[in-house]
PDB file of C-alpha atoms in Angstrom:
ATOM      1  CA  MET A 124      -0.177  -0.426  -0.010  1.00 83.00           C
ATOM      2  CA  GLU A 125       1.299   3.597  -0.986  1.00 91.00           C
ATOM      3  CA  LYS A 126       1.479   6.136   1.111  1.00 93.00           C
ATOM      4  CA  TYR A 127       1.685   9.559  -0.948  1.00 95.00           C
ATOM      5  CA  LYS A 128       3.879  12.473   0.296  1.00 93.00           C
ATOM      6  CA  PHE A 129       3.732  16.325   0.033  1.00 92.00           C
ATOM      7  CA  GLN A 130       5.906  19.327   0.547  1.00 88.00           C
ATOM      8  CA  ALA A 131       6.057  22.808   0.741  1.00 84.00           C
ATOM      9  CA  LYS A 132       6.689  25.873   2.845  1.00 81.00           C
ATOM     10  CA  SER A 133       3.370  27.119   2.817  1.00 81.00           C
ATOM     11  CA  GLU A 134       0.671  24.408   4.872  1.00 80.00           C
ATOM     12  CA  LYS A 135      -2.468  26.154   2.677  1.00 78.00           C
ATOM     13  CA  ASP A 136      -1.992  24.767  -0.800  1.00 83.00           C
ATOM     14  CA  LEU A 137      -1.023  20.706  -0.168  1.00 90.00           C
ATOM     15  CA  LEU A 138      -4.006  19.914   0.086  1.00 91.00           C
ATOM     16  CA  GLU A 139      -5.361  21.134  -2.479  1.00 90.00           C
ATOM     17  CA  LYS A 140      -1.898  19.468  -4.750  1.00 90.00           C
ATOM     18  CA  ALA A 141      -2.685  15.930  -2.858  1.00 93.00           C
ATOM     19  CA  LEU A 142      -5.804  15.908  -4.710  1.00 94.00           C
ATOM     20  CA  GLU A 143      -5.368  17.677  -8.045  1.00 93.00           C
ATOM     21  CA  GLU A 144      -2.075  15.067  -8.260  1.00 94.00           C
ATOM     22  CA  LEU A 145      -3.974  12.250  -6.876  1.00 95.00           C
ATOM     23  CA  ASN A 146      -7.537  12.661  -9.143  1.00 95.00           C
ATOM     24  CA  VAL A 147      -9.435  11.721  -5.890  1.00 95.00           C
ATOM     25  CA  LYS A 148     -11.958  14.215  -3.202  1.00 94.00           C
ATOM     26  CA  GLU A 149     -10.872  15.080   0.099  1.00 94.00           C
ATOM     27  CA  GLU A 150     -13.570  12.962   1.146  1.00 95.00           C
ATOM     28  CA  GLU A 151     -11.712   9.384  -0.333  1.00 96.00           C
ATOM     29  CA  ILE A 152      -8.646  10.000   1.778  1.00 96.00           C
ATOM     30  CA  VAL A 153      -6.550  10.268   5.433  1.00 95.00           C
ATOM     31  CA  THR A 154      -4.194  12.400   5.663  1.00 94.00           C
ATOM     32  CA  ARG A 155      -1.676  13.880   8.312  1.00 93.00           C
ATOM     33  CA  THR A 156       0.324  16.988   8.289  1.00 92.00           C
ATOM     34  CA  TYR A 157       3.106  17.944  10.049  1.00 89.00           C
ATOM     35  CA  GLU A 158       6.511  20.844  10.025  1.00 86.00           C
ATOM     36  CA  GLU A 159      10.410  20.168   9.870  1.00 78.00           C
ATOM     37  CA  LYS A 160      12.621  22.475  11.279  1.00 74.00           C
ATOM     38  CA  GLY A 161      14.235  23.179   8.310  1.00 64.00           C
ATOM     39  CA  GLY A 162      18.427  24.570   8.344  1.00 62.00           C
ATOM     40  CA  LEU A 163      20.044  27.790   9.353  1.00 60.00           C
ATOM     41  CA  PHE A 164      19.088  29.694   5.333  1.00 60.00           C
ATOM     42  CA  SER A 165      16.202  26.592   4.200  1.00 63.00           C
ATOM     43  CA  GLY A 166      13.358  27.669   6.846  1.00 68.00           C
ATOM     44  CA  LYS A 167      11.209  24.969   7.120  1.00 78.00           C
ATOM     45  CA  LYS A 168       8.534  23.215   5.059  1.00 86.00           C
ATOM     46  CA  TYR A 169       5.256  21.374   5.616  1.00 89.00           C
ATOM     47  CA  THR A 170       4.821  17.533   4.652  1.00 92.00           C
ATOM     48  CA  LEU A 171       0.843  16.677   3.779  1.00 94.00           C
ATOM     49  CA  GLU A 172       0.777  12.158   4.407  1.00 95.00           C
ATOM     50  CA  VAL A 173      -2.161  11.140   2.112  1.00 96.00           C
ATOM     51  CA  VAL A 174      -3.331   7.093   1.700  1.00 96.00           C
ATOM     52  CA  LYS A 175      -6.659   6.058  -0.350  1.00 96.00           C
ATOM     53  CA  LEU A 176      -9.083   4.775   2.204  1.00 97.00           C
ATOM     54  CA  SER A 177      -9.450   2.126   0.037  1.00 96.00           C
ATOM     55  CA  ASP A 178      -6.332   1.019   0.190  1.00 97.00           C
ATOM     56  CA  VAL A 179      -6.513   1.420   3.964  1.00 97.00           C
ATOM     57  CA  ALA A 180      -9.915  -0.511   3.866  1.00 97.00           C
ATOM     58  CA  GLU A 181      -7.827  -3.879   1.805  1.00 97.00           C
ATOM     59  CA  LEU A 182      -5.320  -3.154   4.659  1.00 97.00           C
ATOM     60  CA  GLY A 183      -7.823  -3.331   7.743  1.00 97.00           C
ATOM     61  CA  LYS A 184      -9.815  -6.110   5.949  1.00 97.00           C
ATOM     62  CA  ASP A 185      -6.292  -8.396   5.536  1.00 97.00           C
ATOM     63  CA  LEU A 186      -5.074  -7.482   9.473  1.00 97.00           C
ATOM     64  CA  LEU A 187      -8.295  -8.927  10.170  1.00 97.00           C
ATOM     65  CA  ARG A 188      -8.207 -11.385   8.416  1.00 97.00           C
ATOM     66  CA  GLU A 189      -5.607 -13.016   9.583  1.00 96.00           C
ATOM     67  CA  LEU A 190      -6.988 -12.070  13.298  1.00 96.00           C
ATOM     68  CA  LEU A 191     -10.187 -14.333  12.565  1.00 95.00           C
ATOM     69  CA  ASN A 192      -8.184 -17.126  11.251  1.00 95.00           C
ATOM     70  CA  SER A 193      -5.561 -17.339  14.900  1.00 94.00           C
ATOM     71  CA  LEU A 194      -8.687 -18.028  16.557  1.00 90.00           C
ATOM     72  CA  ASN A 195      -9.324 -20.803  14.188  1.00 92.00           C
ATOM     73  CA  VAL A 196     -12.988 -18.014  12.772  1.00 93.00           C
ATOM     74  CA  ASN A 197     -13.549 -19.012   9.972  1.00 93.00           C
ATOM     75  CA  ALA A 198     -16.026 -15.477   8.345  1.00 95.00           C
ATOM     76  CA  ASN A 199     -16.743 -13.290   5.005  1.00 96.00           C
ATOM     77  CA  ILE A 200     -16.335 -10.134   5.419  1.00 97.00           C
ATOM     78  CA  GLU A 201     -18.332  -6.989   3.441  1.00 97.00           C
ATOM     79  CA  THR A 202     -16.644  -3.288   3.400  1.00 97.00           C
ATOM     80  CA  LYS A 203     -18.508  -0.387   3.319  1.00 96.00           C
ATOM     81  CA  ILE A 204     -17.115   2.633   2.961  1.00 96.00           C
ATOM     82  CA  ARG A 205     -18.717   5.892   4.287  1.00 93.00           C
ATOM     83  CA  ASP A 206     -17.831   9.642   5.346  1.00 91.00           C
ATOM     84  CA  LYS A 207     -14.237   8.855   6.643  1.00 92.00           C
ATOM     85  CA  GLN A 208     -15.369   5.885   7.935  1.00 94.00           C
ATOM     86  CA  ILE A 209     -14.799   2.162   6.989  1.00 97.00           C
ATOM     87  CA  LYS A 210     -17.551  -1.009   8.051  1.00 96.00           C
ATOM     88  CA  TYR A 211     -16.408  -4.396   8.483  1.00 97.00           C
ATOM     89  CA  GLU A 212     -18.592  -6.502   8.599  1.00 97.00           C
ATOM     90  CA  ILE A 213     -18.578 -10.588   9.756  1.00 97.00           C
ATOM     91  CA  TYR A 214     -20.634 -12.936   8.475  1.00 96.00           C
ATOM     92  CA  SER A 215     -19.807 -16.363  10.747  1.00 94.00           C
ATOM     93  CA  GLN A 216     -20.998 -19.333  12.077  1.00 93.00           C
ATOM     94  CA  ASN A 217     -18.916 -18.354  15.206  1.00 88.00           C
ATOM     95  CA  ASN A 218     -21.574 -14.841  16.470  1.00 92.00           C
ATOM     96  CA  SER A 219     -21.545 -15.455  19.570  1.00 92.00           C
ATOM     97  CA  VAL A 220     -17.420 -16.027  20.408  1.00 91.00           C
ATOM     98  CA  LEU A 221     -16.940 -12.711  17.654  1.00 95.00           C
ATOM     99  CA  ILE A 222     -19.793 -10.513  19.713  1.00 95.00           C
ATOM    100  CA  GLY A 223     -18.307 -11.646  23.236  1.00 93.00           C
ATOM    101  CA  LYS A 224     -20.402 -11.110  25.993  1.00 89.00           C
ATOM    102  CA  LYS A 225     -22.525  -7.263  26.210  1.00 84.00           C
ATOM    103  CA  GLY A 226     -20.039  -6.727  22.525  1.00 89.00           C
ATOM    104  CA  HIS A 227     -17.360  -7.197  25.068  1.00 90.00           C
ATOM    105  CA  ILE A 228     -15.080  -8.803  22.054  1.00 94.00           C
ATOM    106  CA  LEU A 229     -16.289  -7.554  18.732  1.00 94.00           C
ATOM    107  CA  ASP A 230     -15.017  -3.753  20.816  1.00 91.00           C
ATOM    108  CA  SER A 231     -11.965  -5.360  21.773  1.00 94.00           C
ATOM    109  CA  ILE A 232     -10.982  -6.367  18.203  1.00 96.00           C
ATOM    110  CA  GLN A 233     -12.489  -2.696  17.033  1.00 95.00           C
ATOM    111  CA  THR A 234      -9.945  -2.068  19.103  1.00 94.00           C
ATOM    112  CA  TYR A 235      -7.059  -3.771  17.833  1.00 96.00           C
ATOM    113  CA  LEU A 236      -7.784  -3.305  14.538  1.00 97.00           C
ATOM    114  CA  ARG A 237      -7.926   0.287  14.470  1.00 96.00           C
ATOM    115  CA  GLN A 238      -4.527   0.667  16.767  1.00 96.00           C
ATOM    116  CA  ALA A 239      -2.610  -2.157  14.034  1.00 97.00           C
ATOM    117  CA  ILE A 240      -3.841   0.494  10.702  1.00 97.00           C
ATOM    118  CA  LEU A 241      -2.407   3.115  13.015  1.00 96.00           C
ATOM    119  CA  ASN A 242       0.805   1.756  14.306  1.00 96.00           C
ATOM    120  CA  THR A 243       0.919   0.669  10.625  1.00 94.00           C
ATOM    121  CA  LEU A 244      -0.446   3.651   8.890  1.00 94.00           C
ATOM    122  CA  ASP A 245       0.725   6.067  11.869  1.00 93.00           C
ATOM    123  CA  ILE A 246      -2.711   7.784  10.274  1.00 93.00           C
ATOM    124  CA  PHE A 247      -5.751   7.637  12.491  1.00 93.00           C
ATOM    125  CA  VAL A 248      -8.958   6.342  10.503  1.00 95.00           C
ATOM    126  CA  ASN A 249     -12.061   6.044  11.821  1.00 94.00           C
ATOM    127  CA  VAL A 250     -13.096   1.766  11.967  1.00 96.00           C
ATOM    128  CA  SER A 251     -16.140  -0.291  13.066  1.00 94.00           C
ATOM    129  CA  VAL A 252     -16.139  -3.205  13.256  1.00 96.00           C
ATOM    130  CA  ASP A 253     -19.633  -5.659  13.351  1.00 96.00           C
ATOM    131  CA  VAL A 254     -20.749  -8.816  13.332  1.00 96.00           C
ATOM    132  CA  GLU A 255     -24.342  -9.432  11.019  1.00 94.00           C
ATOM    133  CA  ASN A 256     -25.742  -6.015  12.889  1.00 93.00           C
ATOM    134  CA  TYR A 257     -25.441  -6.403  16.523  1.00 95.00           C
ATOM    135  CA  LYS A 258     -24.958  -3.164  16.668  1.00 91.00           C
ATOM    136  CA  GLU A 259     -26.946  -1.734  14.471  1.00 89.00           C
ATOM    137  CA  LYS A 260     -29.434  -3.936  16.714  1.00 93.00           C
ATOM    138  CA  GLN A 261     -28.062  -2.652  19.776  1.00 93.00           C
ATOM    139  CA  ASN A 262     -28.179   0.609  18.234  1.00 93.00           C
ATOM    140  CA  TYR A 263     -32.071   0.783  17.926  1.00 95.00           C
ATOM    141  CA  PHE A 264     -33.111  -0.553  20.366  1.00 96.00           C
ATOM    142  CA  LEU A 265     -30.924   1.976  22.925  1.00 96.00           C
ATOM    143  CA  GLU A 266     -32.160   4.441  20.814  1.00 97.00           C
ATOM    144  CA  LYS A 267     -36.224   3.024  22.126  1.00 97.00           C
ATOM    145  CA  LYS A 268     -35.136   3.056  24.855  1.00 97.00           C
ATOM    146  CA  VAL A 269     -33.368   6.554  26.295  1.00 97.00           C
ATOM    147  CA  LYS A 270     -36.236   7.843  24.298  1.00 97.00           C
ATOM    148  CA  GLN A 271     -39.034   6.516  26.562  1.00 97.00           C
ATOM    149  CA  ILE A 272     -37.194   7.875  29.761  1.00 97.00           C
ATOM    150  CA  ALA A 273     -36.076  11.124  27.693  1.00 97.00           C
ATOM    151  CA  LYS A 274     -40.794  11.102  27.683  1.00 96.00           C
ATOM    152  CA  GLU A 275     -40.674  10.583  31.090  1.00 96.00           C
ATOM    153  CA  VAL A 276     -38.012  13.101  32.054  1.00 97.00           C
ATOM    154  CA  SER A 277     -40.028  15.678  30.084  1.00 95.00           C
ATOM    155  CA  LYS A 278     -42.608  15.346  31.590  1.00 95.00           C
ATOM    156  CA  THR A 279     -41.550  14.647  35.303  1.00 96.00           C
ATOM    157  CA  LYS A 280     -37.971  16.837  34.851  1.00 95.00           C
ATOM    158  CA  VAL A 281     -36.903  14.757  36.977  1.00 96.00           C
ATOM    159  CA  ASP A 282     -32.886  14.373  35.865  1.00 96.00           C
ATOM    160  CA  VAL A 283     -32.147  10.432  34.558  1.00 97.00           C
ATOM    161  CA  LYS A 284     -28.870   8.671  35.085  1.00 97.00           C
ATOM    162  CA  LEU A 285     -27.720   5.842  33.470  1.00 97.00           C
ATOM    163  CA  ASP A 286     -26.078   2.717  33.500  1.00 95.00           C
ATOM    164  CA  PRO A 287     -21.816   3.032  32.652  1.00 94.00           C
ATOM    165  CA  MET A 288     -21.564   2.749  28.991  1.00 91.00           C
ATOM    166  CA  ASN A 289     -18.603   2.979  25.922  1.00 87.00           C
ATOM    167  CA  ALA A 290     -17.985   6.242  24.634  1.00 86.00           C
ATOM    168  CA  TYR A 291     -19.382   4.562  21.557  1.00 84.00           C
ATOM    169  CA  ASP A 292     -22.646   4.255  23.195  1.00 91.00           C
ATOM    170  CA  ARG A 293     -22.760   7.311  24.859  1.00 94.00           C
ATOM    171  CA  ARG A 294     -22.685   8.480  21.410  1.00 93.00           C
ATOM    172  CA  VAL A 295     -25.598   6.685  20.482  1.00 94.00           C
ATOM    173  CA  VAL A 296     -27.805   8.105  23.174  1.00 97.00           C
ATOM    174  CA  HIS A 297     -26.156  11.779  22.487  1.00 97.00           C
ATOM    175  CA  SER A 298     -26.916  11.327  19.119  1.00 95.00           C
ATOM    176  CA  ALA A 299     -30.150  10.072  19.699  1.00 96.00           C
ATOM    177  CA  LEU A 300     -31.250  13.170  22.373  1.00 96.00           C
ATOM    178  CA  GLN A 301     -29.451  16.065  20.503  1.00 94.00           C
ATOM    179  CA  ASN A 302     -33.063  17.604  19.288  1.00 91.00           C
ATOM    180  CA  PHE A 303     -34.967  15.988  22.070  1.00 93.00           C
ATOM    181  CA  LYS A 304     -37.243  19.252  23.543  1.00 90.00           C
ATOM    182  CA  HIS A 305     -36.610  19.751  27.019  1.00 93.00           C
ATOM    183  CA  ILE A 306     -33.711  17.340  26.575  1.00 95.00           C
ATOM    184  CA  THR A 307     -29.924  17.307  27.582  1.00 96.00           C
ATOM    185  CA  THR A 308     -27.117  14.916  27.618  1.00 97.00           C
ATOM    186  CA  GLU A 309     -24.237  15.346  29.466  1.00 96.00           C
ATOM    187  CA  SER A 310     -21.059  12.366  30.641  1.00 96.00           C
ATOM    188  CA  GLU A 311     -19.891  12.220  33.807  1.00 95.00           C
ATOM    189  CA  GLY A 312     -17.865  10.142  35.760  1.00 94.00           C
ATOM    190  CA  GLU A 313     -14.917   8.135  35.027  1.00 93.00           C
ATOM    191  CA  ASP A 314     -13.910   4.972  32.499  1.00 88.00           C
ATOM    192  CA  PRO A 315     -14.779   2.649  33.215  1.00 86.00           C
ATOM    193  CA  ASN A 316     -17.895   4.413  35.401  1.00 93.00           C
ATOM    194  CA  ARG A 317     -18.376   7.221  33.509  1.00 95.00           C
ATOM    195  CA  CYS A 318     -22.788   7.185  31.916  1.00 96.00           C
ATOM    196  CA  VAL A 319     -24.541   9.703  30.276  1.00 97.00           C
ATOM    197  CA  VAL A 320     -27.876  11.656  32.071  1.00 97.00           C
ATOM    198  CA  ILE A 321     -30.205  12.954  30.396  1.00 97.00           C
ATOM    199  CA  LYS A 322     -31.654  15.848  32.615  1.00 97.00           C
ATOM    200  CA  TYR A 323     -34.597  18.536  31.691  1.00 96.00           C
ATOM    201  CA  VAL A 324     -33.851  22.227  30.378  1.00 93.00           C
ATOM    202  CA  GLU A 325     -36.540  24.943  30.442  1.00 85.00           C
ATOM    203  CA  THR A 326     -36.446  26.196  26.860  1.00 73.00           C
ATOM    204  CA  GLU A 327     -38.424  29.189  25.507  1.00 63.00           C
ATOM    205  CA  GLU A 328     -40.715  28.891  23.308  1.00 57.00           C
TER     206      GLU A 328
END
C-alpha cells in the first residue's frame, strides 16, 4: 500500500495539490500533516502524508482476516466506506464467540484493528467492526430505550442517570436525544464507570 507525500513551504495549498495530483476527492483519503524545521537558510517546510481510504480498507480487511484465522474462525468480511469511515461486517458461524458478553469481544476486535492500522500508517482512521448487524440492532434498542426515558424526564422534570456505558454507546445516546425538546445529555464520571445523565432543561417557546 502506497503512502503519498507532498511538501511545501506553506501548509495552505498542500491538500489542494494532493487532490489534484492523485485525482481524488477529499472524502476518499486520510491525511496527516506535520512541520519540519529546515536548515539555517532553508526555513521550515510542511509535509502532507496521504493514503487512499480504499487502500486502507484492503489493509484492514487483511489484518482482520489474519486475526480471525488465528482464532480459527471462518468468516466472510464485507467492507463499506462512508463519511470517511471504514465499516467491516463479519458473517460467520461463530457469532457468539466474536461478539462476546455485551459485545466486549467485538469491541476488542475493533480496538485491535484501529490500533493495528494506526501502527502501520501512523495516521488515525475511523474504523468500525460489526458482526451481522449486531451493533445496529443494539443501537436501535438503545435509542428506543433512552427516548422513552427522555419522555419521562420531560414529564417529571427529574433527571435520570443511565448505567455506565462505553464511549460508543454514550455517543449513540447523545446523538439520539440531541434534538429532543426540553432535554439535554451530559457524560459524567470516569471510565469504566462513565455514564450519561438525561437532564430536563427549560427552553424558550
